[in-house]
Each structure stands twice: as structure tokens, then as C-alpha cells.
Short mmCIF file of C-alpha atoms in Angstrom, two decimals:
data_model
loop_
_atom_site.label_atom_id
_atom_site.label_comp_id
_atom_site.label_asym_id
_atom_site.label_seq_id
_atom_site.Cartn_x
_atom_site.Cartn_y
_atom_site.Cartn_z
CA UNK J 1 71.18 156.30 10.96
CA UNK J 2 68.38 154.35 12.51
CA UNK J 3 66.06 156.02 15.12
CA UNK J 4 65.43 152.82 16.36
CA UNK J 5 68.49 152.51 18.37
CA UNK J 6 69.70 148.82 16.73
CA UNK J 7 72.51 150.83 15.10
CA UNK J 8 73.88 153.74 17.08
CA UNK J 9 76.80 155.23 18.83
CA UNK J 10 76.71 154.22 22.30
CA UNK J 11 76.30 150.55 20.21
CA UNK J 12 79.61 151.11 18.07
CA UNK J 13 81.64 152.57 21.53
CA UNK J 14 79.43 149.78 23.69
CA UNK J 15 81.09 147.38 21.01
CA UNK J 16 84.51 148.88 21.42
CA UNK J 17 84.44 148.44 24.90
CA UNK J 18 84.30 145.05 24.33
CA UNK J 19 86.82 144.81 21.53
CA UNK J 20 89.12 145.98 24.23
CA UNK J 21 88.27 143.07 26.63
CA UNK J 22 90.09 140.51 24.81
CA UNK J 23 92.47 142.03 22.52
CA UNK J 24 96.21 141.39 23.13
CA UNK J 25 98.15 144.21 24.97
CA UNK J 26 101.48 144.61 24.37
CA UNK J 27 104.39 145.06 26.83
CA UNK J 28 104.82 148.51 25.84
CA UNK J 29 101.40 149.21 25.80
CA UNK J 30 101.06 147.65 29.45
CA UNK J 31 103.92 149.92 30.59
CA UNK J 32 101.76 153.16 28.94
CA UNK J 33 98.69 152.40 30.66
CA UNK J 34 100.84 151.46 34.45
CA UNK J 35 102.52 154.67 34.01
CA UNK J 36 99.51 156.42 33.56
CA UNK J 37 97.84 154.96 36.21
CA UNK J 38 100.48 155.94 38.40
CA UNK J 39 100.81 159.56 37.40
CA UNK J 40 96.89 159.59 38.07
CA UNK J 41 97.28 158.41 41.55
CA UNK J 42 100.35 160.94 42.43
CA UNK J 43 98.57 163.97 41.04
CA UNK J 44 95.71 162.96 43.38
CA UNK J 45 98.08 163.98 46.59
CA UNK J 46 98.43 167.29 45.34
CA UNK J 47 94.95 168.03 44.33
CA UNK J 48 93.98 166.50 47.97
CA UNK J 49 95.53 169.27 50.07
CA UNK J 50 93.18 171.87 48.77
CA UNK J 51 90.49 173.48 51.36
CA UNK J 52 88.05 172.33 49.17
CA UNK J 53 88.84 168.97 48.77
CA UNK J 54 89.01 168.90 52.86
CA UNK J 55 85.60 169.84 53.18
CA UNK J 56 84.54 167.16 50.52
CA UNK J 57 86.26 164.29 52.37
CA UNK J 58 84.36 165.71 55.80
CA UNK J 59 81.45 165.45 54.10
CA UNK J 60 81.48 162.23 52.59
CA UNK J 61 83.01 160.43 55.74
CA UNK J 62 79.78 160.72 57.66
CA UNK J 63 77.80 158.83 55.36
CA UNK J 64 80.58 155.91 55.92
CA UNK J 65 80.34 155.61 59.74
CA UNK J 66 84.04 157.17 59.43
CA UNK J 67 85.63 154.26 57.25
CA UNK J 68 86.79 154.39 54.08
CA UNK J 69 84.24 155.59 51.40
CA UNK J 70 83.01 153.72 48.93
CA UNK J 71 81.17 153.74 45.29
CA UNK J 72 80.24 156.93 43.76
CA UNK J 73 81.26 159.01 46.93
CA UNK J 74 84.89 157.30 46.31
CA UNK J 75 84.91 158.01 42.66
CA UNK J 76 83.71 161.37 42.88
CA UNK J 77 86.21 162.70 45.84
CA UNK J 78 89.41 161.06 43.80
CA UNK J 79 87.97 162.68 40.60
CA UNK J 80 87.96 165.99 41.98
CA UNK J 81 91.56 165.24 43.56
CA UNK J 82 93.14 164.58 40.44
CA UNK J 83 91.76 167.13 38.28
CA UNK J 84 92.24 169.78 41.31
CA UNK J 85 96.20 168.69 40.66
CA UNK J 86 96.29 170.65 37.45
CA UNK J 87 98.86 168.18 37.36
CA UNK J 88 97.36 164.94 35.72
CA UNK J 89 97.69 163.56 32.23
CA UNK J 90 96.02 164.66 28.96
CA UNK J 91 94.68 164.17 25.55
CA UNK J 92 95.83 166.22 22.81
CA UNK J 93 93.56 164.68 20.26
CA UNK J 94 90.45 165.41 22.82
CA UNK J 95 92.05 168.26 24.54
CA UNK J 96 90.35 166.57 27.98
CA UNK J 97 91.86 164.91 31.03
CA UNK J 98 91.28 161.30 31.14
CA UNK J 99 93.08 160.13 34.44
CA UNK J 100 90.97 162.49 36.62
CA UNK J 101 87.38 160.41 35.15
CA UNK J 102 88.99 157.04 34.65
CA UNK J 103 91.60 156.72 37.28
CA UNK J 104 88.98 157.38 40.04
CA UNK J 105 86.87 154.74 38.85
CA UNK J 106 89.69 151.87 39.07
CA UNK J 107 90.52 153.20 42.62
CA UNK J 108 86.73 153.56 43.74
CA UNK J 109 86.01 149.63 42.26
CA UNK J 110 89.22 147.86 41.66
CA UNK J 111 89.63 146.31 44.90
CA UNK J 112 90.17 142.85 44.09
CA UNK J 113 90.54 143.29 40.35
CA UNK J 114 93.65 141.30 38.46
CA UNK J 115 96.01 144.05 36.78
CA UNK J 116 94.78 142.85 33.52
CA UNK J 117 91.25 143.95 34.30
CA UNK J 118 92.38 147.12 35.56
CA UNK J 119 94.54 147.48 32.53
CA UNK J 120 91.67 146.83 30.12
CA UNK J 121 89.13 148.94 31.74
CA UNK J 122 91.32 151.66 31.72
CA UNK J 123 92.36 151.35 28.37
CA UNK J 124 88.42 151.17 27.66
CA UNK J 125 87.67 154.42 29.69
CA UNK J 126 90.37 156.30 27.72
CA UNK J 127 89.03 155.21 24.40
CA UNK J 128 85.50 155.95 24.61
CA UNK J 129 85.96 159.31 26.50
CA UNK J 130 88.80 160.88 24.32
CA UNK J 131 86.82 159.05 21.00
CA UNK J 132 83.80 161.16 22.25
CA UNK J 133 86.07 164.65 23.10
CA UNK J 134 87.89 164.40 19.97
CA UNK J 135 84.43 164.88 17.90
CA UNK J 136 84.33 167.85 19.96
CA UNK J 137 87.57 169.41 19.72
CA UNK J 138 88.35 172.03 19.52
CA UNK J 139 84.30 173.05 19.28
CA UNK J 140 83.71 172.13 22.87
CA UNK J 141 86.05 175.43 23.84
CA UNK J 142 84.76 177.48 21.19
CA UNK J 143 81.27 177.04 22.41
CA UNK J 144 82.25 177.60 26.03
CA UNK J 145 82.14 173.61 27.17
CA UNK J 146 84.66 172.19 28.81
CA UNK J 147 85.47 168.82 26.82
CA UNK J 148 86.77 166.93 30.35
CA UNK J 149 83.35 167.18 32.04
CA UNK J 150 81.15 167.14 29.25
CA UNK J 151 82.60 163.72 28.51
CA UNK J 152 83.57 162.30 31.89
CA UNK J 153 80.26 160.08 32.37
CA UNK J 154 81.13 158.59 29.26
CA UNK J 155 84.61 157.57 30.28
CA UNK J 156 83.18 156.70 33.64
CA UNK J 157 80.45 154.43 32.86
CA UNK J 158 82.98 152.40 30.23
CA UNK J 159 85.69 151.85 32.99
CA UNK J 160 83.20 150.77 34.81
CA UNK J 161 81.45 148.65 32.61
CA UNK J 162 84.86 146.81 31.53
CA UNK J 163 85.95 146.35 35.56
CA UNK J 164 82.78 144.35 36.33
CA UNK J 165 82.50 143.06 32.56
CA UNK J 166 79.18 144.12 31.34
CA UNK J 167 78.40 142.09 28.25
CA UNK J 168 77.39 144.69 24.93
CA UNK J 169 73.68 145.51 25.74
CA UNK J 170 74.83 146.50 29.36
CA UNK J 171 77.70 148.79 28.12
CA UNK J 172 75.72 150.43 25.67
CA UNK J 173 72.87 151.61 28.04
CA UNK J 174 75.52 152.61 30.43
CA UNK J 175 76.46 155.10 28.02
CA UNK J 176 73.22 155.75 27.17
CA UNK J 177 72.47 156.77 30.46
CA UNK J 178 75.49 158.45 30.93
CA UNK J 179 74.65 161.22 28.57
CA UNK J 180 72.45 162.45 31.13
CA UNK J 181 74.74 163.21 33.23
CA UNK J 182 77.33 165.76 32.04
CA UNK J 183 77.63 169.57 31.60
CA UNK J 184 81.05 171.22 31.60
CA UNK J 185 81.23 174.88 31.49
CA UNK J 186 84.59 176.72 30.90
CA UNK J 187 83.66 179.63 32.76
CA UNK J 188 84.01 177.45 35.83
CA UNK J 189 87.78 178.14 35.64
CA UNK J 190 87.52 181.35 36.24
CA UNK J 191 87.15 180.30 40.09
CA UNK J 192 90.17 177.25 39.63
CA UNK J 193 89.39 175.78 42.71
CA UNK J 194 86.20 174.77 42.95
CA UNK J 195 86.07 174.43 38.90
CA UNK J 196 86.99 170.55 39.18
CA UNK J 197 83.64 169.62 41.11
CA UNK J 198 82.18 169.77 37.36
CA UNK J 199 83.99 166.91 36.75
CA UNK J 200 83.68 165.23 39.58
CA UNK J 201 79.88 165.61 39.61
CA UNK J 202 80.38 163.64 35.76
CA UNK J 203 82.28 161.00 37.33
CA UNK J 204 79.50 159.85 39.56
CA UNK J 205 76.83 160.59 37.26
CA UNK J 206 78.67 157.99 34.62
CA UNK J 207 79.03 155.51 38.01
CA UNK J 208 75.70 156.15 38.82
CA UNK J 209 74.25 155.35 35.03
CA UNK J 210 76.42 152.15 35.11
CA UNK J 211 75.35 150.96 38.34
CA UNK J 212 71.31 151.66 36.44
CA UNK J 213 72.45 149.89 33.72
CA UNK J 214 73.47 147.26 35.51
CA UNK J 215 69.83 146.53 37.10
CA UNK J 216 68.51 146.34 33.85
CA UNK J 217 67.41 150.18 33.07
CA UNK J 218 68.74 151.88 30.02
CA UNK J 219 68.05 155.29 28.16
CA UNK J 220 67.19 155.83 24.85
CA UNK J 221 69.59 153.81 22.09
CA UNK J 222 70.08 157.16 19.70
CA UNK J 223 70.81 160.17 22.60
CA UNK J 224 74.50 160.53 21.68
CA UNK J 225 72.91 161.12 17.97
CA UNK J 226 69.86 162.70 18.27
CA UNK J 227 70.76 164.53 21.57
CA UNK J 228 74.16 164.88 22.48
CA UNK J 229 76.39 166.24 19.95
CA UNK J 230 73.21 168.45 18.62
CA UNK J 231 73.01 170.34 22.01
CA UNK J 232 76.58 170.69 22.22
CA UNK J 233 77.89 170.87 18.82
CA UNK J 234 76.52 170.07 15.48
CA UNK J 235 74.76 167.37 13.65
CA UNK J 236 77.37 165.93 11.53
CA UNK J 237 80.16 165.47 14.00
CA UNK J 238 79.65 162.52 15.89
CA UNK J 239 80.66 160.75 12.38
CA UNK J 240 84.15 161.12 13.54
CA UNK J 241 83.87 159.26 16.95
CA UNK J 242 84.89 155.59 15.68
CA UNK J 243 87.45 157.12 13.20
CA UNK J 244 90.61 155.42 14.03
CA UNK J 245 93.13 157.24 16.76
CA UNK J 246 96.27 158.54 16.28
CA UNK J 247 97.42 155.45 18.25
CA UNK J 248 95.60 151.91 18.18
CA UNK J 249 94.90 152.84 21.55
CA UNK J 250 94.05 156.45 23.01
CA UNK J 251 95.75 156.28 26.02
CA UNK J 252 99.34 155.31 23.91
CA UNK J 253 98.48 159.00 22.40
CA UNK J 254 98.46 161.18 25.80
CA UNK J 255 100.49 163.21 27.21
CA UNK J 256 102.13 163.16 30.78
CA UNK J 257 103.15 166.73 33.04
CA UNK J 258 106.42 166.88 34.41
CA UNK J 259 105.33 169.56 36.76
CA UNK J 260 101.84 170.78 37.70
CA UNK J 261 99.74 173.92 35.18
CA UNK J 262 97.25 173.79 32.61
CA UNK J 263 98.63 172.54 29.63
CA UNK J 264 98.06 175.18 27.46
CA UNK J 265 100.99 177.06 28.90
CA UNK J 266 103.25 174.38 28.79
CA UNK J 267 104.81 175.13 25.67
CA UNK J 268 105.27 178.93 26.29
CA UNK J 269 106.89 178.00 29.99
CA UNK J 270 108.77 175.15 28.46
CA UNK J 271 110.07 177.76 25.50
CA UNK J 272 111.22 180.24 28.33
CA UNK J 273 112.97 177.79 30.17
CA UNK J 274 114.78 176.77 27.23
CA UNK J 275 116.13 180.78 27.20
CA UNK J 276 117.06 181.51 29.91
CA UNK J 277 118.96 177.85 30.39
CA UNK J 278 120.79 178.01 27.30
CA UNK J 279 121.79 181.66 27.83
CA UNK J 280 122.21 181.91 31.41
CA UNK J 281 119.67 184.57 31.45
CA UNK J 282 118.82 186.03 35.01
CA UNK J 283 115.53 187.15 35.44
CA UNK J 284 116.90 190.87 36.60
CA UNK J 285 118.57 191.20 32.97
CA UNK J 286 115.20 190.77 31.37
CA UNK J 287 112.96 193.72 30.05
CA UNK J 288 110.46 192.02 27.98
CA UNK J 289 108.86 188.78 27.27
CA UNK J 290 106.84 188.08 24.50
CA UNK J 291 104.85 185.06 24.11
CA UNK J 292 103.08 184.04 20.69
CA UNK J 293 100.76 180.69 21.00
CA UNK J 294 97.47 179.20 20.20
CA UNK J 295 94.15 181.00 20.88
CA UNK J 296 92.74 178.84 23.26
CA UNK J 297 95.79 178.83 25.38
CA UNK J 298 94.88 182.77 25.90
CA UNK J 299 91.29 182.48 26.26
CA UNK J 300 91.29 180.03 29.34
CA UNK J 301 93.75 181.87 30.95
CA UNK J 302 92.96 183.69 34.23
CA UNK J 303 94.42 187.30 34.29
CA UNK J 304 93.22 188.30 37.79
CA UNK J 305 95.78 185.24 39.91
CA UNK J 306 94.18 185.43 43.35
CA UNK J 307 94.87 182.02 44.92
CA UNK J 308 97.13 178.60 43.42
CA UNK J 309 94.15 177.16 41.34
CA UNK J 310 94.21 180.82 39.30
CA UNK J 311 97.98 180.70 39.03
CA UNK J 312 97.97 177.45 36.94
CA UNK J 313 96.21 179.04 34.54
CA UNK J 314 98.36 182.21 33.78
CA UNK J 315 100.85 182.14 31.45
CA UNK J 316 102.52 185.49 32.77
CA UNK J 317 102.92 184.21 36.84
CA UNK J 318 104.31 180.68 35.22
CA UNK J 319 107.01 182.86 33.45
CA UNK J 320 107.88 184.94 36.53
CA UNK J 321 108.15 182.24 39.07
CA UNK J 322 110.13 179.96 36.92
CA UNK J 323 112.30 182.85 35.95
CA UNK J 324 112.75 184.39 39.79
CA UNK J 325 112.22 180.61 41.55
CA UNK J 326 114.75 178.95 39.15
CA UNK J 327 112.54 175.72 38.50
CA UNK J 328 108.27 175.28 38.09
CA UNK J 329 107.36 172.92 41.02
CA UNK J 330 104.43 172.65 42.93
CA UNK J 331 105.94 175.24 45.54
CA UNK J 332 106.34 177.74 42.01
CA UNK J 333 102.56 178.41 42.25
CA UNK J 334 102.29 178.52 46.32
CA UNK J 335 99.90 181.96 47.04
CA UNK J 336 103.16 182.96 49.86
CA UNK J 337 105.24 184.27 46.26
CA UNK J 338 102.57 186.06 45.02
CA UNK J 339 103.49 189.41 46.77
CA UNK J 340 107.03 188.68 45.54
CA UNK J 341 108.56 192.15 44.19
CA UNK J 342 110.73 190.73 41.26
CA UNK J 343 107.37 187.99 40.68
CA UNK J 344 105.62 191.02 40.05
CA UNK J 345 107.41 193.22 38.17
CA UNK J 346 108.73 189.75 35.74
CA UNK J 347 104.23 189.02 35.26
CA UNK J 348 104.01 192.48 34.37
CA UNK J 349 106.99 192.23 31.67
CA UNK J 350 105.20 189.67 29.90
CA UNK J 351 103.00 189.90 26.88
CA UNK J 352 100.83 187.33 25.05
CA UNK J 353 99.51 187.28 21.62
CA UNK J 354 97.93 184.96 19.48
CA UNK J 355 100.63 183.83 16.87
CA UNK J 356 98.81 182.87 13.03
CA UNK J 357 101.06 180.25 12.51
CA UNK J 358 101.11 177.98 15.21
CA UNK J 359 97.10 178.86 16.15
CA UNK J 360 96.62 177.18 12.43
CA UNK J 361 98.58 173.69 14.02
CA UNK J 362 96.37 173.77 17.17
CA UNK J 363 94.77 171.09 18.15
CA UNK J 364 97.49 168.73 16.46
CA UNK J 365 100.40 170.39 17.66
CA UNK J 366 99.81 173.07 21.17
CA UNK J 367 102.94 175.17 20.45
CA UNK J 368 104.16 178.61 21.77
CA UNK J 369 107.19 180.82 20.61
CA UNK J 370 108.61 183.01 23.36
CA UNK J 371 110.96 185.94 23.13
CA UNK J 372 113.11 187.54 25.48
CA UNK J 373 114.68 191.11 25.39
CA UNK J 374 117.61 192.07 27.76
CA UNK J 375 118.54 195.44 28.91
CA UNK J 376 121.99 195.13 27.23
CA UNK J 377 119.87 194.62 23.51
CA UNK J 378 120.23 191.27 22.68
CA UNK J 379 116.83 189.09 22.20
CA UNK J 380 116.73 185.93 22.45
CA UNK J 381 113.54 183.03 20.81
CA UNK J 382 112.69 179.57 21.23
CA UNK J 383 109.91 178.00 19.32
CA UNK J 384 108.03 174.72 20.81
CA UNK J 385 106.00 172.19 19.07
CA UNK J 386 105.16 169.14 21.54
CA UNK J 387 105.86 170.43 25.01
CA UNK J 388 107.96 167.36 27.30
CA UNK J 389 105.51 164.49 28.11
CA UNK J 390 103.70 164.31 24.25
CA UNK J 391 103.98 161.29 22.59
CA UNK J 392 107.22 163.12 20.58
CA UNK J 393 108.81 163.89 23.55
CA UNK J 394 108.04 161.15 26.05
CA UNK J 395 108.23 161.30 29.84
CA UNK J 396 110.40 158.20 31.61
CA UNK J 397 108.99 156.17 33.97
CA UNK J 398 111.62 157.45 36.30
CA UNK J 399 110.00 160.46 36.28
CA UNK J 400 106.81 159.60 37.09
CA UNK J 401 108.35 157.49 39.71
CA UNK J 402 110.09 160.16 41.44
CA UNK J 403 106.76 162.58 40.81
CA UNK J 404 104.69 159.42 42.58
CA UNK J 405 107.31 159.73 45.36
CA UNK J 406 107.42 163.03 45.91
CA UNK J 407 103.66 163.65 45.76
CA UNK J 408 102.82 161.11 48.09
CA UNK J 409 105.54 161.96 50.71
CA UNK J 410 103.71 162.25 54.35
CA UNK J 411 100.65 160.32 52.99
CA UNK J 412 102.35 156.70 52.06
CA UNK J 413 105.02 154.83 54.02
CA UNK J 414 108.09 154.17 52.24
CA UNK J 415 106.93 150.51 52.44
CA UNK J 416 103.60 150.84 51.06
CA UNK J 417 105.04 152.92 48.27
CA UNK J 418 107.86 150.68 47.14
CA UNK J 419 104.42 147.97 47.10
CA UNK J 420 102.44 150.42 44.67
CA UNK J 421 105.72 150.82 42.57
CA UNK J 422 106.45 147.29 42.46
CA UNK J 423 102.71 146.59 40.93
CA UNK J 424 103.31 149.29 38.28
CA UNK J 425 106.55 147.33 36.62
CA UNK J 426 103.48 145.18 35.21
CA UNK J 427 103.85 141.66 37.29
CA UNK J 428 100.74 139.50 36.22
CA UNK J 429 98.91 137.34 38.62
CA UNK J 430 98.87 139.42 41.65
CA UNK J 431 95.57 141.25 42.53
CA UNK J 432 95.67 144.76 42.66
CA UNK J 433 93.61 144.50 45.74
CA UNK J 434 94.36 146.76 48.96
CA UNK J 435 97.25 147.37 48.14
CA UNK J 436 96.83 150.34 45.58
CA UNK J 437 92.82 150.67 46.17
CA UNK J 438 92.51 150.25 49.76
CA UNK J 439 95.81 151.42 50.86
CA UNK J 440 95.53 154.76 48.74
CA UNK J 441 91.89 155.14 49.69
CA UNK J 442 92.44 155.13 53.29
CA UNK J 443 95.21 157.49 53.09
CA UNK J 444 93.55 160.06 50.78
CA UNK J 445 90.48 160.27 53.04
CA UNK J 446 91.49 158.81 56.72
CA UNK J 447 94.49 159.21 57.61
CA UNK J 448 95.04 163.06 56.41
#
């Protein structure tokens, strides 16, 4: 590898970027990235009614004069939104959260923009942040990094880059400059609701190295190789970044949520479900509940659930509140059924261990095998392999439709919704404009 920088990562992604620019998408891959896009701005309604998002948006609306933010400040506040969801898409190959670094970026800087722009750039802000947390995966974790906002200036400063069409020496200092501006710890989500200003922060930072890049500055041309992956990982593993995908493009290989919860305990919740639906267990027959997954599914749990953000993250309250509640909704993981007396004593019921067999598929597959025991004897197991919403088992648009609707129900009119869904059927030659960036701008931050 050089040290002069004429041949170096940022270079090779810089050059993907561009790839990307003019390549041919096709329909289906159109209707991947529009339903992404949409999930991405739906999750941002739930993540929006948190106490700490409220105090972000006071903040920033000073600096405005009271109007709509703009720029980093934008980017930033709908970054934190989405990944404050815990309900937004994923990356299985990268085990990171793309939508909450690249959707932000569209919505901050897209006003205007033709879909296919916005297409492109987001397909470019997928590939070079999930290219980028794959190397890391599942290392990141193991080293106590958090792989969504130790990459998110990289995915920021790409989207970026492709939305105002930075030729390849522009791109390539962006993300130069944007390894400057990450960190990422996983003990952040210990406290889950202010954990997502981490990536937030990385948002702006990759905005911010763009908009440098952009005036001409640039950072040094080897970082990613001679910097990056050595403080966070190892030498040696960056040689996997431009190693083809599992799809041509990254974003065709994510994964969408049907309802909101890290996505580690997905599988074990979806497992469950599958029980006590195809047995018509009730949750007061029940006497144990084992659950056997993937290490890191445990070890980012939190086992002391105090408020909603620490909820999403425990495998034992999912179980209980989909088991007492009868569905897992937003509402499941409200702090008002934490006190709940059969909630309780259902959390308390469950055990979780780390199963050999389906730890040795993880990161490829993010499985879980539950069993439940009944008072009467019988026991009961489901096994899960790709929880609904992987690429194996795919999400309908109609469900991200209806999770669009629902999310954004006291925020959007019904007109300005049916708009936004009309856009995302992929119609060419209309700008996206104000009405997704303006329209959904204003509403997140003015009019709450």
C-alpha cells in the first residue's frame, strides 16, 4: 500500500461513490432504496417524542430565528430521531444502522434534489458505510465500539458527496476528513436514551468534513489505513472493505423492523411469538422460558429496564409484554406497563443463554431458539434463522406503508402523507423538493 495516498481506501470507496453515480438502477432496486427511505422517515416520529430529542429541537431552533433548521443542525437532530426509534433499518453484514446516518442527510440537503439523485446518494451512503462496518464486524462489539457511530461520518460525508456530486478528489477527502470525526462506544447503551447522540454527533461530523472538503481542504490520503482500522481494529482488515457485498448493492442486503427493539432480540421475540401463536399459549400457563441465541445479543442487553430506551434492549421485558400485551408495538415498551404484575413475574420466568450452535452462524445468520414450559408439562421450541424483514424473509411495502402511517399520525395531514407515499411508488421527474424535505422538516421540529 502506498503511504503516499495515490492509492488508498478513501480513493477505492471515493471511486465507488462515483461508480454509483451513473450505474443503472433497477426497478426493484429503486423500490428497495424508496422503501427504505420511507421506513427511515417513519421511525424518525417515534424517536422524536423522546424528552431528549425535545430539548435538542429547543436548542437548535434558536440558532434559526425559529424556522426550520438547516445543514448540520438538520442532519444531526433527524439522526438522533431515527436511531432514538430503535425502530429503523439495519445491516446484517455490518451489524450498523444505515437509515439513521444516511436518511438524515437526504432530508437535511435534498430539498430540490430529483429522486434519482436522492436514490443514488443513498445507495452511495449505504455502500461506503456498511463496506466500512462490515471490516469491522463483529470486532467493533468485541472491542466495545459501536459499528453505527464509528462509521456514520463515513456514510455521511458519501451521501453527501453524491447529493451535490463531488467529482473523485472531492469524495475522497470527504472521507478523509470524515475519519476524524467518529467514536462509538457501546457502553453508551447502557443509558438508551441519550446513547443515539453518538451517532448523531458522527452525522454532522461526516456533514461537516464534506462541507471542508468541498472548499478545497482534505486530510491525509492513507488515515483509513494507517489510522483508522489500526486504532479500532487490526492492521489487516481493511483488505476486506471493497470485497464484493452480499448484494450488488448494500442497501438490497438490509433488513427492515416490523415493530420497534434492538435487533438482536428479534429472533428470540419473533421465536416466542411463533409459540405461543401456534399453541394458543396464554402467558398465565407458562412457567419457564428459555432463550438460547448469539453472544452479542446478550452482551448489549440492558438487565436493569428503567425507562423505554432500556426496554428495547431486554430480551426478558420483550417476552413478557408480547406474551401479557398480546402483540410488540410501540405501546409494548411504554414505561406505564412496567409495574405490570403478570409483566413482572413473565421477565422474571425468562432465562437467556448463549447457544454454541447458532453463536457459530452469527454475524451471517442472528438466530435465537426459545423454549417454553407449561404448568401442565408440555414444552414447547421454535428455532429462528432470519428474523421477518431480512433479505430471506422480506417486509412488504404495505407494511412499511401502514408503519409510515401510523408513525406519523398527529404530525402529517392525511394529504401531505398520501403526497410522501405517492413519491415513494418511484415516479421519475418530479423533485423531491418540499414535499418530503421541507414538509417533514417543519413538522419534526415546528409544528410539534
Amino acid at each position: 500500500m502506498s503511504t503516499s495516498g495515490e492509492h488508498n481506501l478513501a480513493l477505492s470507496l471515493a471511486q465507488r461513490v462515483i461508480e454509483i453515480r451513473t450505474a443503472t438502477l433497477s426497478d426493484d432496486a429503486v423500490r428497495k432504496v424508496r422503501q427504505h427511505l420511507l421506513d427511515g422517515m417513519a421511525s424518525a416520529f417515534i424517536g422524536c417524542r423522546s424528552a431528549v430529542f425535545a430539548d435538542i429541537a429547543a436548542g437548535i431552533l434558536p440558532k434559526w430565528g425559529g424556522v426550520l433548521p438547516r445543514g448540520e443542525d438538520s442532519a444531526m437532530a433527524w439522526a438522533f430521531a431515527i436511531n432514538g426509534s430503535v425502530s429503523e433499518d439495519g445491516s446484517r453484514e455490518g451489524a450498523c444502522h444505515p437509515a439513521a446516518v444516511v436518511v438524515p442527510v437526504i432530508l437535511a440537503f435534498g430539498e430540490g434534489k430529483s429522486p434519482e439523485t436522492i436514490d443514488r446518494a443513498m445507495v452511495a451512503g449505504y455502500d461506503v458505510m456498511i463496506r466500512l462496518a462490515r471490516a469491522g464486524n463483529p470486532h467493533f462489539a468485541r472491542k466495545g465500539f459501536h459499528g453505527t457511530a464509528v462509521t456514520a461520518p463515513f456514510g455521511a460525508a458519501a451521501t453527501l458527496a453524491q447529493l451535490r456530486g463531488y467529482d473523485l478528489a472531492t469524495t475522497s477527502q470527504a472521507l478523509c476528513l470524515a475519519a476524524l470525526g467518529g467514536s462509538g462506544l457501546m457502553a453508551a447503551f447502557k443509558n438508551g436514551s441519550t446513547q443515539p447522540l453518538q451517532v448523531g454527533w458522527g452525522v454532522r461530523n461526516g456533514v461537516d468534513a464534506a462541507l471542508l472538503a468541498e472548499k478545497g481542504h482534505g486530510g491525509y490520503g492513507n488515515v483509513l489505513e494507517e489510522g483508522f482500522f489500526p486504532a479500532y481494529l487490526e492492521k489487516g482488515l481493511h483488505e476486506s472493505v471493497m470485497a464484493p457485498l452480499e448484494k450488488e448493492y448494500a442497501i438490497e442486503g438490509c433488513y427492515l423492523k416490523p415493530y420497534p427493539g434492538c435487533r438482536h432480540m428479534h429472533a428470540s421475540l419473533e421465536a416466542f411469538s411463533t409459540i405461543v401463536e401456534r399453541h394458543g399459549v396464554g402467558h398465565g400457563e407458562i412457567t419457564a422460558v428459555r432463550v438460547g441465541t448469539y453472544r452479542i445479543a446478550l452482551e448489549t442487553g440492558i438487565k436493569n429496564v428503567k425507562k423505554r430506551g432500556d426496554a428495547y434492549f431486554n430480551i426478558p421485558y420483550a417476552i413478557a409484554a408480547r406474551a401479557v400485551l398480546g402483540a410488540a408495538t410501540y405501546d409494548s415498551f411504554d414505561e406505564k406497563h412496567f409495574a405490570d404484575p403478570d409483566i413482572v413475574r413473565m421477565t422474571r420466568l425468562v432465562t437467556e443463554c448463549v447457544d454454541p450452535d447458532i453463536e457459530s452462524r452469527y454475524p451471517g445468520q442472528r438466530g435465537s431458539r426459545v423454549e417454553v414450559e407449561l404448568a401442565d408439562g408440555r414444552t414447547f421450541s421454535h428455532s429462528v434463522s432470519y428474523p421477518l424483514g431480512e433479505p430471506e424473509a422480506p417486509l412488504s411495502l404495505a407494511v412499511t406503508r401502514d408503519k409510515f402511517v401510523s408513525c406519523t399520525d398527529g404530525y402529517l395531514s392525511d394529504g401531505e402523507r398520501a403526497d410522501i407515499l405517492r413519491r415513494m411508488e418511484g415516479r421519475s421527474g418530479e423533485p423531491a423538493g418540499p414535499d418530503i424535505c421541507e414538509v417533514l422538516s417543519r413538522r419534526l421540529f415546528c409544528n410539534r
